[in-house]
Amino acid sequence: MSNTFLGMPTLPVFGHGNLNATEKFPKAAHRELGDAQLRANLGHATHTIRDKRLKVVAELPDWEDMRDAGSAIKNATMARLPALLEQFEANFTARGGIIHWARDAQEANEIVTGLIRATGETEVVKVKSMATQEIGLNEYLEEQGIAAFETDLAELIVQLDHDKPSHILVPAIHKNRRQIREIFLREMADVDPALTDEPARLAEAARKHLRKKFLTAKVAVSGANFGLADTGTLTVVESEGNGRMCLTLPETLITVMGIEKLLPSFADLEVFMQLLPRSSTGERMNPYTSLWTGVTPGDGPQNVHLVLLDNGRSAALADEMGRTALNCIRCSACMNVCPVYERTGGHAYGSTYPGPIGAILSPLLTGIKSEENSSLPYASSLCGACYDACPVKINIPEILVHLRGEDVDSKRAKIKVPSQMDLMMKGAQWAFSDGAHLNLLEKGLPLGKLAAGRDKVIKKLPGIAAGWTQSRDIPAPPTQSFRQWWDKEHVAPAAVERSQDGSRNTEGEQA
Amino acid sequence: MSARDDVLNRIKSALRDSPAAPEIPRNYRLVSTMTAAQRLEQLVDRLVDYKANVFVVPAAEAPAKLAELLDGAASIVVPHGLPAEYLQLLKNDAGSPAVQVDSPERRLTVDELDAVDAVVTGAAVAVAETGTIMLDGSPSQGRRVISLVPDRHVCLLRAADIVEVLPEAIARLDPASPQTWISGPSATSDIELERVEGVHGPRTLDVLILS
């Protein structure tokens, strides 16, 4: 809960929930890099989706115009966010929907629990949603004695395996068909024991497993891809029909949506419903999109709620350099092109939001001073592929660099004594300031051979340099430096020439 | 302070630098350049790509085509506003399927819908470029649930209702109506990104385009 006082300026309040890593990225990445199966699964998946995306994006002559429009619409939304939220609220409410506001994860979880309790139900079906993942709703509901069933195939796989999602669009991207078959056989009570690992058979098993749940569920929980301010409309974009099942069959529908997901007008969908499917799944359009505006008598849930979630978004908005991270429409194009994500996978990022967007969004939502998340802005090679792929042109590399600066500043403010890095830089300054200094240091090179031992590699450097050797070995240094080698190779022949030609000798001396 | 006021105040405070809302450059395509024949051809191509079954027939032949498609179906459901002429041949044939009409007066239960073999609906508009058919809950299309629970969806689309690009379709839709946009049958790509048609929604989508 926030500590806001009347008459005082409102300070940014950071978010909580599944936004924080439990360990620093380098440590987690090191562990994940050791999983060859994971790397193979990810390599296959990201390459497939990248190729598909490029193909369908190339089909549109006005793709860049659409990106420009999308980026501008989102910037305009953020600039006018308070007014647009109020407009959305008025329109949604006028059509019979009920809006709840949540300052943070805890408050959102309490609101959703209260709404479910009011229906008397102890089970809910869920449409895949990043916001509820972020606030840890499933875990919270379980503590409260309410069972939440994920209905998206990939979310179901992850939930059955008691695992965590590793990708915002394909949460089970890290699992291959054999692993998924094993999970189904182990965890689905009603599964056919002759199940093969054919994707079609696996999808069929999920259909059978969930069908009765859908047809009898009284309460559903969803996220929303877009909220349209001028009409009070909500949108869910999906493929399998599980979304449509949850959004139309139950009596009560509870949607949790971040306050940044608004678009000013219904017509703006014409831009975003072109940008999103092509960027995320590489399809011209996703199989199903549902739109609802409050309550429609006789059609769909008659008890319609929306929880508007802050949970650090206002704090991210306060960062003038970083606020465009809130423009994200969760398409996941950035993670599919990221060389770091492709090798470490999503779990290494800790947060609900992995990949390049997660590396900026998570620290913006929690604050860079949050210990583990402070390493996330470094989880990048700054190659810029994510910026090129982003449909709303979020300049992720620029924000990564900005957050690295914030991190260094916050640590410098904490530590008064010079850090190891400061001392190393001082040392380097001395060494490179004078040839004689460098010569002197190079005399110590053979010592490195001793440190390397018989296999001629150094596996571990001390202090801050240990970061370099965490995931690589350093070859032993040579027995002599380049300068020593040059002297040996070139001075001796010159001496021979000198004895034959006195004039060259003189030139040599002048040089 | 209420959570509402608290959140709104935080946002206002976060925007204390008063960022300007930029002009929106709308240089993308807003209207068609294709002929009606080209739009039809593109829509068919896209729908087939999504593994939908597509048939283009003159409107007068629609009842016959529908009867042919639904031969073997024991029961079908239709929304109350679907023009009855399409169903003539279904009704007249001996051994024809039982047609159940879903209307505001008589709403079919979920179990009843689960027991039928197919649903026949109209459509509001379709987008050729993306292969998308839009239903807006009007009487010829009915409630969202009737096109969801049956395993087969037969959709009647007038060729005149095909536009080329998404902005043209959005301009025709009423935001207040509950909408379902359909691009091919239910599908998933969650396992190794291999597309599989048919998960929870109708596993078969037949589109009858009336030229």
XYZ file of C-alpha atoms in Angstrom, chain A residues 2 4 6 10 13 44-45 59-62 65 69 72-73 75-76 78-79 82 85-86 89 95 101 103 107 151-154 176-177 180 199-200 202 204 206-207 210-211 214-215 231 233 239-240 242 244-245 248-249 259 266 268-271 273-274 283-293 296 298-300 310 314 317-318 320 323, chain B residues 1-4 6-17 19-30 45-46 49-50 107 110-111 114 129-130 132 137 142-145 147-151 166-167 170 173-196 198-203:
164
model
C 1.220 3.501 -0.645
C 0.500 9.138 0.262
C -2.756 14.922 1.246
C 2.850 11.883 -4.808
C 5.612 3.763 -5.736
C 14.446 -24.019 -32.985
C 11.476 -22.017 -31.717
C 3.971 -8.418 -47.253
C 2.794 -5.008 -46.085
C 3.963 -1.985 -48.080
C 3.050 0.326 -45.185
C 4.031 3.776 -41.537
C 1.478 5.483 -36.117
C 2.832 7.990 -31.814
C -0.538 6.659 -30.590
C 3.157 8.221 -26.765
C -0.025 10.272 -27.041
C 0.863 8.130 -22.055
C 0.853 11.921 -22.306
C -5.217 10.359 -16.565
C -8.440 6.435 -17.924
C -11.325 8.561 -16.698
C -14.004 4.334 -16.848
C -22.449 -0.018 -20.287
C -8.571 0.313 -9.059
C -2.442 0.360 -6.355
C -4.537 -4.977 -3.626
C -6.720 -22.787 -20.292
C -4.143 -21.639 -22.837
C -2.314 -24.762 -24.011
C 1.151 -23.467 -23.178
C 9.666 -29.861 -26.767
C 6.912 -32.295 -27.769
C 5.079 -32.115 -23.115
C 1.314 -31.827 -31.595
C -2.208 -32.516 -32.942
C -1.351 -33.282 -27.601
C -6.589 -32.932 -28.626
C -5.810 -30.601 -23.846
C -9.207 -30.123 -25.498
C -10.580 -28.745 -20.447
C -13.874 -29.142 -22.294
C -15.277 -24.578 -19.910
C -18.866 -25.695 -20.214
C -15.938 3.402 -26.248
C -14.276 -1.599 -25.032
C -5.790 -18.510 -31.092
C -7.239 -21.590 -29.514
C -10.004 -20.927 -24.888
C -13.658 -17.094 -26.268
C -14.789 -19.901 -23.949
C -18.488 -15.769 -23.167
C -19.607 -18.852 -21.198
C -3.297 1.071 -16.754
C -11.755 2.243 -31.118
C -6.809 2.851 -33.202
C -7.354 -0.905 -33.263
C -6.850 -0.679 -37.031
C -3.166 -0.028 -36.336
C -4.490 -5.320 -34.734
C -2.146 -5.235 -37.700
C 0.477 -14.536 -38.688
C -1.520 -12.101 -40.779
C -4.135 -12.270 -38.060
C -4.621 -14.402 -34.970
C -7.490 -16.913 -35.235
C -9.737 -15.228 -32.645
C -10.212 -11.715 -31.321
C -12.992 -10.929 -28.825
C -14.274 -7.442 -28.085
C -16.758 -6.551 -25.386
C -18.049 -3.264 -24.072
C -24.518 -7.088 -23.465
C -28.434 -11.913 -23.288
C -24.910 -12.375 -24.659
C -21.965 -13.395 -22.498
C -0.833 0.312 -11.251
C 3.148 5.131 -12.520
C 5.942 6.613 -16.211
C 7.830 9.038 -13.988
C 11.184 10.421 -18.592
C 8.589 5.637 -19.849
C -7.667 8.470 -0.314
C -9.350 5.931 -2.595
C -7.169 3.671 -4.727
C -8.659 5.396 -7.758
C -4.286 7.569 -5.474
C -3.437 5.945 -8.807
C -4.635 8.948 -10.817
C -2.588 11.291 -8.613
C 0.503 9.146 -9.021
C 0.107 9.246 -12.809
C -0.422 13.000 -12.821
C 2.670 13.399 -10.675
C 4.650 11.107 -13.004
C 3.710 13.390 -15.902
C 4.816 16.592 -14.174
C 7.119 17.306 -17.140
C 4.949 15.619 -22.250
C 3.243 16.771 -25.437
C 0.877 14.325 -27.143
C 2.361 13.937 -30.649
C 0.353 14.206 -33.849
C -0.500 10.738 -35.146
C 0.923 10.182 -38.636
C -1.685 8.032 -40.377
C 0.154 7.356 -43.606
C -0.822 3.720 -43.667
C -3.446 2.434 -46.115
C -6.977 3.358 -45.074
C -6.407 -17.399 -50.641
C -5.939 -16.271 -47.013
C -4.036 -20.737 -45.989
C -5.614 -20.906 -42.519
C -31.831 -19.351 -25.804
C -24.628 -24.796 -23.421
C -25.359 -28.521 -23.255
C -22.585 -28.946 -27.306
C -5.732 -8.902 -46.588
C -5.794 -10.638 -43.220
C -10.602 -12.209 -41.136
C -23.857 -10.193 -32.684
C -26.471 -14.348 -33.041
C -24.883 -14.667 -29.631
C -21.130 -15.221 -29.406
C -21.564 -18.631 -27.838
C -20.500 -19.882 -33.090
C -18.172 -21.195 -30.403
C -19.440 -24.403 -28.854
C -20.481 -26.455 -31.937
C -17.532 -28.178 -33.536
C -8.539 -3.630 -41.696
C -9.298 0.125 -41.332
C -13.237 -1.148 -38.358
C -18.248 -1.966 -36.963
C -20.192 -0.691 -33.979
C -17.932 -0.789 -30.913
C -20.905 -1.259 -28.596
C -21.711 -4.667 -30.086
C -19.858 -7.718 -28.792
C -17.556 -8.878 -31.578
C -15.744 -11.992 -32.598
C -13.116 -11.757 -35.299
C -12.355 -15.126 -36.852
C -9.313 -15.904 -38.997
C -9.521 -19.573 -39.811
C -10.560 -22.325 -37.422
C -9.260 -22.659 -33.878
C -5.493 -23.239 -33.880
C -2.468 -23.422 -31.625
C 1.266 -23.030 -32.177
C 2.240 -23.698 -28.580
C 4.109 -26.941 -29.247
C 7.416 -26.272 -30.995
C 5.640 -23.464 -32.890
C 4.060 -26.026 -35.179
C 0.578 -24.867 -36.162
C -2.177 -27.330 -35.297
C -8.506 -27.323 -33.890
C -8.280 -26.848 -30.146
C -11.201 -25.426 -28.174
C -13.159 -23.494 -30.781
C -14.874 -25.046 -33.829
C -12.389 -27.368 -35.475
